[in-house]
Amino acid sequence: MKSKKLFPLSLLLNVLLLIGLFYIVSQTDFAAEAKKNYGPAGKEGTEISTIYSSSDKESIPESNLGITMEIQGESLVLAANKPGKLSFDSLVENSVVVRSTYQRFNPESKVYIEGVDYTVDYANGEISRTPDSSIPDYSKHVLYGKKDFDHREYPDYSNHSYFIWVDYATKNGARLALPNDQSKYLSNSRQKLESGEPLSIVSYGNSITAGGEASSTDLRFQYLYGNYLKSIFPKAKVTIEDVSISGYSSSEGIKWWDTYIGKTTPDLVLVGWGMNDHNIGSNTPEQYKKNLIELVGMIKERKNAEVIIYSTFPPNHEWHYGSHSMELFAEAAKQAALEANCAYVDVYSTWMKVLERKDQSSLLGNNINHPNDFGHWLYEQAFEAMSF
């Protein structure tokens, strides 16, 4: 008899508990939680770089949307009151933090205020400046709205002073880079990583590979990737060396071999040309492919090293000197890797996936052909998707 009287009371308490928990979750301020966990921008606390996270990243199929995930440090430029699109829509309420620097732990970082400096369309994943916003107005950029522009006519065409950097959570996340298995090409590298033998990685390419527009060395994609390898191989002893030739194409990569990569002793070489090959008057996709195959052959023969060829992204489509056919160069890079029997990383597809929503200028440090810090992270995501 006593247990029957207690049952309704127990049921009532459980219902009240559930209501209370629902209220707490619904009232959670993600921005406040981020500030509590990581410290306010510019103040002493835990440094954050861009993070891609989900409940189970390794099990996410490319086509599966609806994954709740977090992005930190995504870049945008905002013109007048026009909305800027993030990589994903369906944002979690109160999850958005907007700041003036890519890294949170930066004494010069400013956190902008929602409703004062910007508004958020959470459903569509868009951010807009307010009329009195302190966010720089990209419509005042010297190249804004220019068609077929020649950058040489302008003394300063950089985007750096216009970027904002956004942390947010989305309920509609998906992979930005497709998983791909390159294990048959990188067995020696894996063995060294697993055993703790030193692994020397050398990157050889143009100004992008040389770190053009990245705000620090550790935020360049190959250094991000090196840290990623150390995180999944506890014994790994990885060193990164870059010997890239800024402003030139794969032809110079062959011509000046002895001066640059010839002086190194790599175990693994990241070969990343293509942006300057793509310029008007430079190499055709066919010549670019031949050059890559020749470079891989030289690396294998002279250095006895494994190789990863990686593609690049299209430059600003309004830039006068681009041939605007990067899809052909990306395919050439892929075919070169197949014929040269080496690994391939598809940066091009990762970049194009992001461009399905975002504008090019939000990703370009020089507004022409150099990725900003978030762009270097996109490169690293493409590398991270490669299994071996």
mmCIF file of C-alpha atoms in Angstrom:
data_model
loop_
_atom_site.group_PDB
_atom_site.id
_atom_site.type_symbol
_atom_site.label_atom_id
_atom_site.label_comp_id
_atom_site.label_asym_id
_atom_site.label_seq_id
_atom_site.Cartn_x
_atom_site.Cartn_y
_atom_site.Cartn_z
ATOM 1 C CA MET A 1 0.000 0.000 0.000
ATOM 2 C CA LYS A 2 2.845 2.332 0.877
ATOM 3 C CA SER A 3 4.620 1.690 -2.472
ATOM 4 C CA LYS A 4 1.444 2.562 -4.417
ATOM 5 C CA LYS A 5 1.310 5.973 -2.703
ATOM 6 C CA LEU A 6 4.952 6.622 -3.453
ATOM 7 C CA PHE A 7 4.631 5.791 -7.166
ATOM 8 C CA PRO A 8 2.657 8.933 -8.198
ATOM 9 C CA LEU A 9 5.021 11.115 -6.152
ATOM 10 C CA SER A 10 8.079 9.524 -7.795
ATOM 11 C CA LEU A 11 6.548 9.988 -11.250
ATOM 12 C CA LEU A 12 5.825 13.646 -10.499
ATOM 13 C CA LEU A 13 9.412 14.247 -9.343
ATOM 14 C CA ASN A 14 10.829 12.634 -12.497
ATOM 15 C CA VAL A 15 8.602 14.781 -14.711
ATOM 16 C CA LEU A 16 9.698 17.933 -12.864
ATOM 17 C CA LEU A 17 13.347 16.894 -13.228
ATOM 18 C CA LEU A 18 12.981 16.412 -16.977
ATOM 19 C CA ILE A 19 11.286 19.806 -17.339
ATOM 20 C CA GLY A 20 14.108 21.408 -15.374
ATOM 21 C CA LEU A 21 16.797 19.766 -17.515
ATOM 22 C CA PHE A 22 15.050 20.826 -20.713
ATOM 23 C CA TYR A 23 14.906 24.412 -19.458
ATOM 24 C CA ILE A 24 18.608 24.441 -18.585
ATOM 25 C CA VAL A 25 19.648 23.107 -22.008
ATOM 26 C CA SER A 26 17.370 25.538 -23.841
ATOM 27 C CA GLN A 27 18.815 28.462 -21.919
ATOM 28 C CA THR A 28 22.478 27.517 -22.453
ATOM 29 C CA ASP A 29 24.477 30.455 -23.787
ATOM 30 C CA PHE A 30 27.150 28.865 -25.982
ATOM 31 C CA ALA A 31 29.038 32.133 -26.335
ATOM 32 C CA ALA A 32 29.207 32.487 -22.561
ATOM 33 C CA GLU A 33 30.306 28.877 -22.219
ATOM 34 C CA ALA A 34 33.096 29.440 -24.749
ATOM 35 C CA LYS A 35 34.259 32.491 -22.830
ATOM 36 C CA LYS A 36 34.173 30.548 -19.558
ATOM 37 C CA ASN A 37 36.059 27.550 -20.952
ATOM 38 C CA TYR A 38 38.643 29.317 -23.095
ATOM 39 C CA GLY A 39 38.888 32.812 -21.681
ATOM 40 C CA PRO A 40 37.841 36.061 -23.358
ATOM 41 C CA ALA A 41 39.619 37.245 -26.465
ATOM 42 C CA GLY A 42 42.880 38.975 -25.721
ATOM 43 C CA LYS A 43 42.984 37.702 -22.144
ATOM 44 C CA GLU A 44 45.098 35.013 -20.585
ATOM 45 C CA GLY A 45 43.594 31.604 -21.244
ATOM 46 C CA THR A 46 43.673 28.566 -23.482
ATOM 47 C CA GLU A 47 44.614 29.260 -27.088
ATOM 48 C CA ILE A 48 42.203 28.054 -29.738
ATOM 49 C CA SER A 49 42.889 27.360 -33.359
ATOM 50 C CA THR A 50 40.233 26.252 -35.799
ATOM 51 C CA ILE A 51 38.518 23.040 -34.715
ATOM 52 C CA TYR A 52 36.375 20.612 -36.696
ATOM 53 C CA SER A 53 34.526 18.370 -34.313
ATOM 54 C CA SER A 54 31.558 16.051 -34.174
ATOM 55 C CA SER A 55 30.253 13.279 -31.975
ATOM 56 C CA ASP A 56 32.047 10.677 -34.100
ATOM 57 C CA LYS A 57 34.086 12.236 -36.878
ATOM 58 C CA GLU A 58 35.512 9.009 -38.257
ATOM 59 C CA SER A 59 32.066 7.516 -38.893
ATOM 60 C CA ILE A 60 30.556 10.454 -40.813
ATOM 61 C CA PRO A 61 29.775 9.520 -44.417
ATOM 62 C CA GLU A 62 30.208 12.398 -46.860
ATOM 63 C CA SER A 63 26.538 12.527 -47.783
ATOM 64 C CA ASN A 64 25.253 12.418 -44.203
ATOM 65 C CA LEU A 65 24.023 15.829 -43.132
ATOM 66 C CA GLY A 66 22.513 16.680 -39.793
ATOM 67 C CA ILE A 67 25.695 16.187 -37.758
ATOM 68 C CA THR A 68 26.068 18.596 -34.864
ATOM 69 C CA MET A 69 29.589 19.966 -35.050
ATOM 70 C CA GLU A 70 31.660 23.005 -34.202
ATOM 71 C CA ILE A 71 33.722 25.314 -36.373
ATOM 72 C CA GLN A 72 36.140 27.779 -34.831
ATOM 73 C CA GLY A 73 37.803 30.673 -36.600
ATOM 74 C CA GLU A 74 35.924 30.630 -39.915
ATOM 75 C CA SER A 75 36.694 33.766 -41.905
ATOM 76 C CA LEU A 76 34.268 36.266 -43.438
ATOM 77 C CA VAL A 77 34.357 39.692 -45.018
ATOM 78 C CA LEU A 78 31.130 41.695 -44.715
ATOM 79 C CA ALA A 79 30.156 44.411 -47.179
ATOM 80 C CA ALA A 80 27.701 47.131 -46.076
ATOM 81 C CA ASN A 81 24.593 45.307 -44.815
ATOM 82 C CA LYS A 82 24.852 42.328 -47.181
ATOM 83 C CA PRO A 83 24.843 38.953 -45.392
ATOM 84 C CA GLY A 84 27.945 36.787 -45.448
ATOM 85 C CA LYS A 85 27.426 33.035 -45.588
ATOM 86 C CA LEU A 86 29.180 30.598 -43.291
ATOM 87 C CA SER A 87 30.118 27.112 -44.496
ATOM 88 C CA PHE A 88 27.012 25.651 -42.841
ATOM 89 C CA ASP A 89 23.459 26.700 -42.043
ATOM 90 C CA SER A 90 21.195 25.567 -39.163
ATOM 91 C CA LEU A 91 23.316 27.242 -36.497
ATOM 92 C CA VAL A 92 22.784 26.452 -32.836
ATOM 93 C CA GLU A 93 21.201 29.407 -31.059
ATOM 94 C CA ASN A 94 23.661 31.512 -29.039
ATOM 95 C CA SER A 95 26.659 29.547 -30.353
ATOM 96 C CA VAL A 96 28.099 32.380 -32.459
ATOM 97 C CA VAL A 97 31.193 34.302 -31.354
ATOM 98 C CA VAL A 98 32.706 36.881 -33.721
ATOM 99 C CA ARG A 99 36.182 38.301 -33.157
ATOM 100 C CA SER A 100 38.814 40.352 -34.975
ATOM 101 C CA THR A 101 41.651 37.778 -34.946
ATOM 102 C CA TYR A 102 41.878 34.157 -36.023
ATOM 103 C CA GLN A 103 43.307 33.094 -32.693
ATOM 104 C CA ARG A 104 41.347 33.848 -29.578
ATOM 105 C CA PHE A 105 44.376 34.203 -27.316
ATOM 106 C CA ASN A 106 45.641 37.396 -28.917
ATOM 107 C CA PRO A 107 46.095 40.677 -27.011
ATOM 108 C CA GLU A 108 44.832 42.609 -30.040
ATOM 109 C CA SER A 109 41.639 40.565 -30.460
ATOM 110 C CA LYS A 110 38.277 42.269 -30.173
ATOM 111 C CA VAL A 111 35.011 40.398 -29.633
ATOM 112 C CA TYR A 112 32.147 41.983 -31.563
ATOM 113 C CA ILE A 113 28.692 42.203 -30.015
ATOM 114 C CA GLU A 114 25.657 40.531 -31.543
ATOM 115 C CA GLY A 115 22.850 43.027 -32.069
ATOM 116 C CA VAL A 116 25.305 45.932 -31.916
ATOM 117 C CA ASP A 117 27.960 45.060 -34.511
ATOM 118 C CA TYR A 118 26.226 42.251 -36.352
ATOM 119 C CA THR A 119 23.081 40.173 -36.647
ATOM 120 C CA VAL A 120 22.806 36.425 -37.213
ATOM 121 C CA ASP A 121 20.353 34.490 -39.346
ATOM 122 C CA TYR A 122 20.710 31.205 -37.483
ATOM 123 C CA ALA A 123 18.541 29.186 -39.867
ATOM 124 C CA ASN A 124 20.428 30.225 -42.997
ATOM 125 C CA GLY A 125 23.908 30.495 -41.447
ATOM 126 C CA GLU A 126 24.422 34.138 -42.360
ATOM 127 C CA ILE A 127 25.954 37.140 -40.588
ATOM 128 C CA SER A 128 25.334 40.796 -41.467
ATOM 129 C CA ARG A 129 26.802 44.097 -40.309
ATOM 130 C CA THR A 130 24.515 46.515 -38.503
ATOM 131 C CA PRO A 131 24.270 50.158 -39.704
ATOM 132 C CA ASP A 132 26.546 51.343 -36.873
ATOM 133 C CA SER A 133 28.828 48.293 -36.816
ATOM 134 C CA SER A 134 32.483 48.547 -35.821
ATOM 135 C CA ILE A 135 33.220 45.627 -38.167
ATOM 136 C CA PRO A 136 35.195 46.896 -41.205
ATOM 137 C CA ASP A 137 32.983 47.493 -44.237
ATOM 138 C CA TYR A 138 34.280 45.410 -47.129
ATOM 139 C CA SER A 139 32.382 47.512 -49.652
ATOM 140 C CA LYS A 140 35.156 50.084 -49.113
ATOM 141 C CA HIS A 141 37.872 47.657 -50.234
ATOM 142 C CA VAL A 142 39.803 48.967 -53.238
ATOM 143 C CA LEU A 143 38.911 45.883 -55.304
ATOM 144 C CA TYR A 144 35.296 45.531 -54.212
ATOM 145 C CA GLY A 145 33.074 45.138 -57.278
ATOM 146 C CA LYS A 146 36.018 45.365 -59.695
ATOM 147 C CA LYS A 147 35.886 43.125 -62.764
ATOM 148 C CA ASP A 148 38.928 41.675 -64.533
ATOM 149 C CA PHE A 149 41.207 43.612 -62.182
ATOM 150 C CA ASP A 150 44.973 43.972 -62.467
ATOM 151 C CA HIS A 151 46.310 43.920 -58.908
ATOM 152 C CA ARG A 152 49.431 45.824 -60.004
ATOM 153 C CA GLU A 153 47.352 48.964 -60.365
ATOM 154 C CA TYR A 154 46.611 49.066 -56.633
ATOM 155 C CA PRO A 155 49.153 49.667 -53.836
ATOM 156 C CA ASP A 156 47.257 47.644 -51.215
ATOM 157 C CA TYR A 157 44.755 44.956 -52.180
ATOM 158 C CA SER A 158 45.033 42.737 -49.085
ATOM 159 C CA ASN A 159 41.940 41.510 -47.248
ATOM 160 C CA HIS A 160 43.552 41.127 -43.826
ATOM 161 C CA SER A 161 42.173 44.289 -42.255
ATOM 162 C CA TYR A 162 38.622 43.284 -43.259
ATOM 163 C CA PHE A 163 38.410 39.731 -41.937
ATOM 164 C CA ILE A 164 36.242 38.668 -39.040
ATOM 165 C CA TRP A 165 36.615 35.211 -37.510
ATOM 166 C CA VAL A 166 33.594 33.233 -36.381
ATOM 167 C CA ASP A 167 33.091 30.389 -33.919
ATOM 168 C CA TYR A 168 29.768 28.561 -34.160
ATOM 169 C CA ALA A 169 27.983 25.250 -33.852
ATOM 170 C CA THR A 170 25.847 23.813 -36.634
ATOM 171 C CA LYS A 171 23.163 21.127 -36.562
ATOM 172 C CA ASN A 172 23.691 20.465 -40.279
ATOM 173 C CA GLY A 173 27.376 19.611 -40.446
ATOM 174 C CA ALA A 174 29.174 17.387 -42.941
ATOM 175 C CA ARG A 175 32.689 16.508 -44.006
ATOM 176 C CA LEU A 176 34.551 19.216 -45.884
ATOM 177 C CA ALA A 177 37.025 16.689 -47.285
ATOM 178 C CA LEU A 178 36.245 13.235 -48.654
ATOM 179 C CA PRO A 179 38.054 10.303 -47.023
ATOM 180 C CA ASN A 180 40.563 8.622 -49.310
ATOM 181 C CA ASP A 181 42.907 5.684 -48.800
ATOM 182 C CA GLN A 182 46.499 6.236 -49.951
ATOM 183 C CA SER A 183 48.058 3.485 -47.835
ATOM 184 C CA LYS A 184 49.773 1.686 -50.699
ATOM 185 C CA TYR A 185 51.921 4.743 -51.388
ATOM 186 C CA LEU A 186 52.983 5.691 -47.854
ATOM 187 C CA SER A 187 53.865 2.465 -46.043
ATOM 188 C CA ASN A 188 57.390 3.626 -45.126
ATOM 189 C CA SER A 189 56.096 6.865 -43.629
ATOM 190 C CA ARG A 190 53.523 5.023 -41.573
ATOM 191 C CA GLN A 191 56.119 2.582 -40.291
ATOM 192 C CA LYS A 192 58.324 5.445 -39.098
ATOM 193 C CA LEU A 193 55.392 7.191 -37.430
ATOM 194 C CA GLU A 194 54.320 4.046 -35.615
ATOM 195 C CA SER A 195 57.800 3.042 -34.485
ATOM 196 C CA GLY A 196 58.977 6.471 -33.418
ATOM 197 C CA GLU A 197 61.754 6.696 -36.011
ATOM 198 C CA PRO A 198 62.375 10.286 -37.172
ATOM 199 C CA LEU A 199 60.198 11.284 -40.134
ATOM 200 C CA SER A 200 61.449 14.246 -42.157
ATOM 201 C CA ILE A 201 58.698 15.929 -44.187
ATOM 202 C CA VAL A 202 59.774 18.437 -46.835
ATOM 203 C CA SER A 203 57.261 20.655 -48.654
ATOM 204 C CA TYR A 204 58.110 21.859 -52.145
ATOM 205 C CA GLY A 205 55.835 24.210 -54.051
ATOM 206 C CA ASN A 206 54.968 27.832 -54.660
ATOM 207 C CA SER A 207 54.113 30.758 -52.360
ATOM 208 C CA ILE A 208 51.054 29.007 -50.902
ATOM 209 C CA THR A 209 53.234 26.158 -49.689
ATOM 210 C CA ALA A 210 55.756 28.751 -48.511
ATOM 211 C CA GLY A 211 53.030 30.052 -46.191
ATOM 212 C CA GLY A 212 51.835 33.087 -48.111
ATOM 213 C CA GLU A 213 49.275 35.037 -45.999
ATOM 214 C CA ALA A 214 49.320 32.658 -43.009
ATOM 215 C CA SER A 215 49.732 34.775 -39.873
ATOM 216 C CA SER A 216 52.366 32.477 -38.332
ATOM 217 C CA THR A 217 54.452 29.449 -39.253
ATOM 218 C CA ASP A 218 52.528 27.096 -36.985
ATOM 219 C CA LEU A 219 49.279 27.959 -38.814
ATOM 220 C CA ARG A 220 50.613 26.948 -42.234
ATOM 221 C CA PHE A 221 48.914 23.777 -43.433
ATOM 222 C CA GLN A 222 51.958 21.493 -43.444
ATOM 223 C CA TYR A 223 52.742 22.385 -39.819
ATOM 224 C CA LEU A 224 49.103 21.825 -38.856
ATOM 225 C CA TYR A 225 49.315 18.449 -40.559
ATOM 226 C CA GLY A 226 52.542 17.606 -38.755
ATOM 227 C CA ASN A 227 50.830 18.284 -35.435
ATOM 228 C CA TYR A 228 47.886 16.150 -36.519
ATOM 229 C CA LEU A 229 50.221 13.225 -37.269
ATOM 230 C CA LYS A 230 51.793 13.584 -33.836
ATOM 231 C CA SER A 231 48.337 13.469 -32.266
ATOM 232 C CA ILE A 232 47.407 10.131 -33.869
ATOM 233 C CA PHE A 233 50.840 8.504 -33.667
ATOM 234 C CA PRO A 234 51.988 8.904 -30.044
ATOM 235 C CA LYS A 235 55.587 7.856 -30.804
ATOM 236 C CA ALA A 236 55.949 10.081 -33.875
ATOM 237 C CA LYS A 237 59.031 12.266 -34.275
ATOM 238 C CA VAL A 238 58.085 14.557 -37.138
ATOM 239 C CA THR A 239 60.104 17.455 -38.515
ATOM 240 C CA ILE A 240 58.839 19.870 -41.174
ATOM 241 C CA GLU A 241 61.053 21.729 -43.628
ATOM 242 C CA ASP A 242 59.812 23.989 -46.417
ATOM 243 C CA VAL A 243 61.921 24.747 -49.495
ATOM 244 C CA SER A 244 59.246 26.300 -51.718
ATOM 245 C CA ILE A 245 59.875 28.849 -54.479
ATOM 246 C CA SER A 246 57.404 31.730 -54.248
ATOM 247 C CA GLY A 247 56.074 33.187 -57.475
ATOM 248 C CA TYR A 248 57.069 30.356 -59.776
ATOM 249 C CA SER A 249 55.645 27.255 -61.409
ATOM 250 C CA SER A 250 56.443 23.552 -61.522
ATOM 251 C CA SER A 251 58.849 24.251 -64.408
ATOM 252 C CA GLU A 252 61.115 26.209 -62.061
ATOM 253 C CA GLY A 253 60.632 23.457 -59.494
ATOM 254 C CA ILE A 254 62.465 21.184 -61.917
ATOM 255 C CA LYS A 255 64.960 23.787 -63.157
ATOM 256 C CA TRP A 256 66.069 24.888 -59.700
ATOM 257 C CA TRP A 257 65.951 21.441 -58.089
ATOM 258 C CA ASP A 258 69.556 21.447 -56.871
ATOM 259 C CA THR A 259 69.261 24.846 -55.192
ATOM 260 C CA TYR A 260 66.131 23.979 -53.224
ATOM 261 C CA ILE A 261 64.958 20.430 -52.567
ATOM 262 C CA GLY A 262 68.276 19.007 -53.718
ATOM 263 C CA LYS A 263 69.837 20.124 -50.431
ATOM 264 C CA THR A 264 67.329 18.301 -48.222
ATOM 265 C CA THR A 265 67.099 14.732 -46.904
ATOM 266 C CA PRO A 266 63.354 13.947 -46.791
ATOM 267 C CA ASP A 267 61.466 10.787 -45.991
ATOM 268 C CA LEU A 268 58.235 12.266 -47.346
ATOM 269 C CA VAL A 269 57.819 15.152 -49.793
ATOM 270 C CA LEU A 270 54.655 17.244 -50.203
ATOM 271 C CA VAL A 271 54.566 18.468 -53.809
ATOM 272 C CA GLY A 272 52.275 21.463 -54.248
ATOM 273 C CA TRP A 273 52.479 23.448 -57.444
ATOM 274 C CA GLY A 274 49.643 24.569 -59.711
ATOM 275 C CA MET A 275 48.592 28.106 -58.822
ATOM 276 C CA ASN A 276 51.264 29.801 -60.943
ATOM 277 C CA ASP A 277 51.066 27.068 -63.575
ATOM 278 C CA HIS A 278 47.424 28.124 -63.922
ATOM 279 C CA ASN A 279 48.279 31.748 -64.746
ATOM 280 C CA ILE A 280 47.834 33.117 -68.263
ATOM 281 C CA GLY A 281 50.978 32.452 -70.306
ATOM 282 C CA SER A 282 52.289 29.716 -68.018
ATOM 283 C CA ASN A 283 51.969 25.935 -68.324
ATOM 284 C CA THR A 284 49.073 24.078 -69.867
ATOM 285 C CA PRO A 285 47.422 21.368 -67.745
ATOM 286 C CA GLU A 286 49.216 18.791 -69.887
ATOM 287 C CA GLN A 287 52.667 20.336 -69.286
ATOM 288 C CA TYR A 288 51.873 20.741 -65.606
ATOM 289 C CA LYS A 289 51.042 17.042 -65.394
ATOM 290 C CA LYS A 290 54.323 16.104 -67.124
ATOM 291 C CA ASN A 291 56.260 18.351 -64.742
ATOM 292 C CA LEU A 292 54.687 16.759 -61.680
ATOM 293 C CA ILE A 293 55.471 13.260 -62.945
ATOM 294 C CA GLU A 294 59.072 14.310 -63.574
ATOM 295 C CA LEU A 295 59.369 15.858 -60.101
ATOM 296 C CA VAL A 296 58.037 12.719 -58.425
ATOM 297 C CA GLY A 297 60.492 10.612 -60.400
ATOM 298 C CA MET A 298 63.386 12.844 -59.329
ATOM 299 C CA ILE A 299 62.318 12.682 -55.676
ATOM 300 C CA LYS A 300 62.042 8.905 -55.685
ATOM 301 C CA GLU A 301 65.306 8.367 -57.566
ATOM 302 C CA ARG A 302 67.507 10.963 -55.877
ATOM 303 C CA LYS A 303 65.988 11.071 -52.390
ATOM 304 C CA ASN A 304 64.397 7.626 -52.036
ATOM 305 C CA ALA A 305 61.427 9.394 -50.451
ATOM 306 C CA GLU A 306 57.669 8.900 -50.630
ATOM 307 C CA VAL A 307 55.574 11.638 -52.235
ATOM 308 C CA ILE A 308 52.176 13.294 -51.864
ATOM 309 C CA ILE A 309 50.945 15.480 -54.733
ATOM 310 C CA TYR A 310 48.184 17.865 -53.736
ATOM 311 C CA SER A 311 45.979 20.095 -55.860
ATOM 312 C CA THR A 312 45.113 23.722 -55.218
ATOM 313 C CA PHE A 313 42.078 26.027 -55.397
ATOM 314 C CA PRO A 314 40.880 28.520 -58.036
ATOM 315 C CA PRO A 315 42.158 32.097 -57.606
ATOM 316 C CA ASN A 316 39.808 35.074 -57.520
ATOM 317 C CA HIS A 317 37.624 34.676 -60.618
ATOM 318 C CA GLU A 318 37.855 38.445 -61.260
ATOM 319 C CA TRP A 319 41.672 38.432 -61.348
ATOM 320 C CA HIS A 320 42.972 39.290 -64.810
ATOM 321 C CA TYR A 321 45.917 36.880 -64.805
ATOM 322 C CA GLY A 322 44.133 33.644 -63.955
ATOM 323 C CA SER A 323 43.229 31.277 -66.792
ATOM 324 C CA HIS A 324 40.120 30.292 -64.778
ATOM 325 C CA SER A 325 40.418 26.614 -65.551
ATOM 326 C CA MET A 326 41.677 25.243 -62.242
ATOM 327 C CA GLU A 327 39.446 22.182 -62.509
ATOM 328 C CA LEU A 328 41.692 21.042 -65.382
ATOM 329 C CA PHE A 329 44.838 21.527 -63.312
ATOM 330 C CA ALA A 330 43.288 19.669 -60.372
ATOM 331 C CA GLU A 331 42.478 16.733 -62.635
ATOM 332 C CA ALA A 332 46.003 16.903 -64.075
ATOM 333 C CA ALA A 333 47.462 16.689 -60.549
ATOM 334 C CA LYS A 334 45.293 13.665 -59.784
ATOM 335 C CA GLN A 335 46.305 11.899 -62.981
ATOM 336 C CA ALA A 336 49.970 12.732 -62.395
ATOM 337 C CA ALA A 337 49.804 11.057 -58.988
ATOM 338 C CA LEU A 338 48.262 7.929 -60.534
ATOM 339 C CA GLU A 339 50.863 7.713 -63.283
ATOM 340 C CA ALA A 340 53.777 8.534 -60.961
ATOM 341 C CA ASN A 341 52.538 5.963 -58.425
ATOM 342 C CA CYS A 342 52.357 8.338 -55.464
ATOM 343 C CA ALA A 343 49.739 9.627 -53.021
ATOM 344 C CA TYR A 344 47.254 12.376 -53.869
ATOM 345 C CA VAL A 345 45.392 14.881 -51.678
ATOM 346 C CA ASP A 346 42.381 16.654 -53.201
ATOM 347 C CA VAL A 347 42.506 20.214 -51.866
ATOM 348 C CA TYR A 348 40.525 21.455 -54.880
ATOM 349 C CA SER A 349 37.320 19.542 -54.019
ATOM 350 C CA THR A 350 37.502 20.596 -50.379
ATOM 351 C CA TRP A 351 37.790 24.245 -51.377
ATOM 352 C CA MET A 352 34.983 23.984 -53.914
ATOM 353 C CA LYS A 353 32.687 22.449 -51.317
ATOM 354 C CA VAL A 354 33.192 25.498 -49.111
ATOM 355 C CA LEU A 355 32.614 27.814 -52.085
ATOM 356 C CA GLU A 356 29.159 26.306 -52.534
ATOM 357 C CA ARG A 357 28.142 28.797 -49.834
ATOM 358 C CA LYS A 358 30.993 31.218 -49.253
ATOM 359 C CA ASP A 359 32.403 33.987 -51.436
ATOM 360 C CA GLN A 360 36.028 33.766 -52.560
ATOM 361 C CA SER A 361 37.197 36.949 -50.842
ATOM 362 C CA SER A 362 36.327 35.524 -47.418
ATOM 363 C CA LEU A 363 39.053 32.898 -47.910
ATOM 364 C CA LEU A 364 41.801 34.877 -49.669
ATOM 365 C CA GLY A 365 44.421 36.749 -47.664
ATOM 366 C CA ASN A 366 45.613 38.782 -50.644
ATOM 367 C CA ASN A 367 42.221 38.642 -52.419
ATOM 368 C CA ILE A 368 43.944 36.937 -55.352
ATOM 369 C CA ASN A 369 45.468 33.507 -54.779
ATOM 370 C CA HIS A 370 46.731 33.088 -51.202
ATOM 371 C CA PRO A 371 44.661 31.342 -48.518
ATOM 372 C CA ASN A 372 44.215 33.034 -45.154
ATOM 373 C CA ASP A 373 44.551 31.132 -41.848
ATOM 374 C CA PHE A 374 41.169 29.456 -42.298
ATOM 375 C CA GLY A 375 42.174 28.552 -45.855
ATOM 376 C CA HIS A 376 45.344 26.869 -44.589
ATOM 377 C CA TRP A 377 43.126 24.912 -42.204
ATOM 378 C CA LEU A 378 41.033 23.792 -45.185
ATOM 379 C CA TYR A 379 44.214 22.485 -46.804
ATOM 380 C CA GLU A 380 44.992 20.572 -43.629
ATOM 381 C CA GLN A 381 41.482 19.104 -43.582
ATOM 382 C CA ALA A 382 42.101 17.656 -47.035
ATOM 383 C CA PHE A 383 45.363 16.119 -45.800
ATOM 384 C CA GLU A 384 43.711 14.836 -42.646
ATOM 385 C CA ALA A 385 41.061 13.028 -44.720
ATOM 386 C CA MET A 386 43.802 10.913 -46.293
ATOM 387 C CA SER A 387 44.337 7.561 -44.585
ATOM 388 C CA PHE A 388 47.519 5.582 -45.023
#
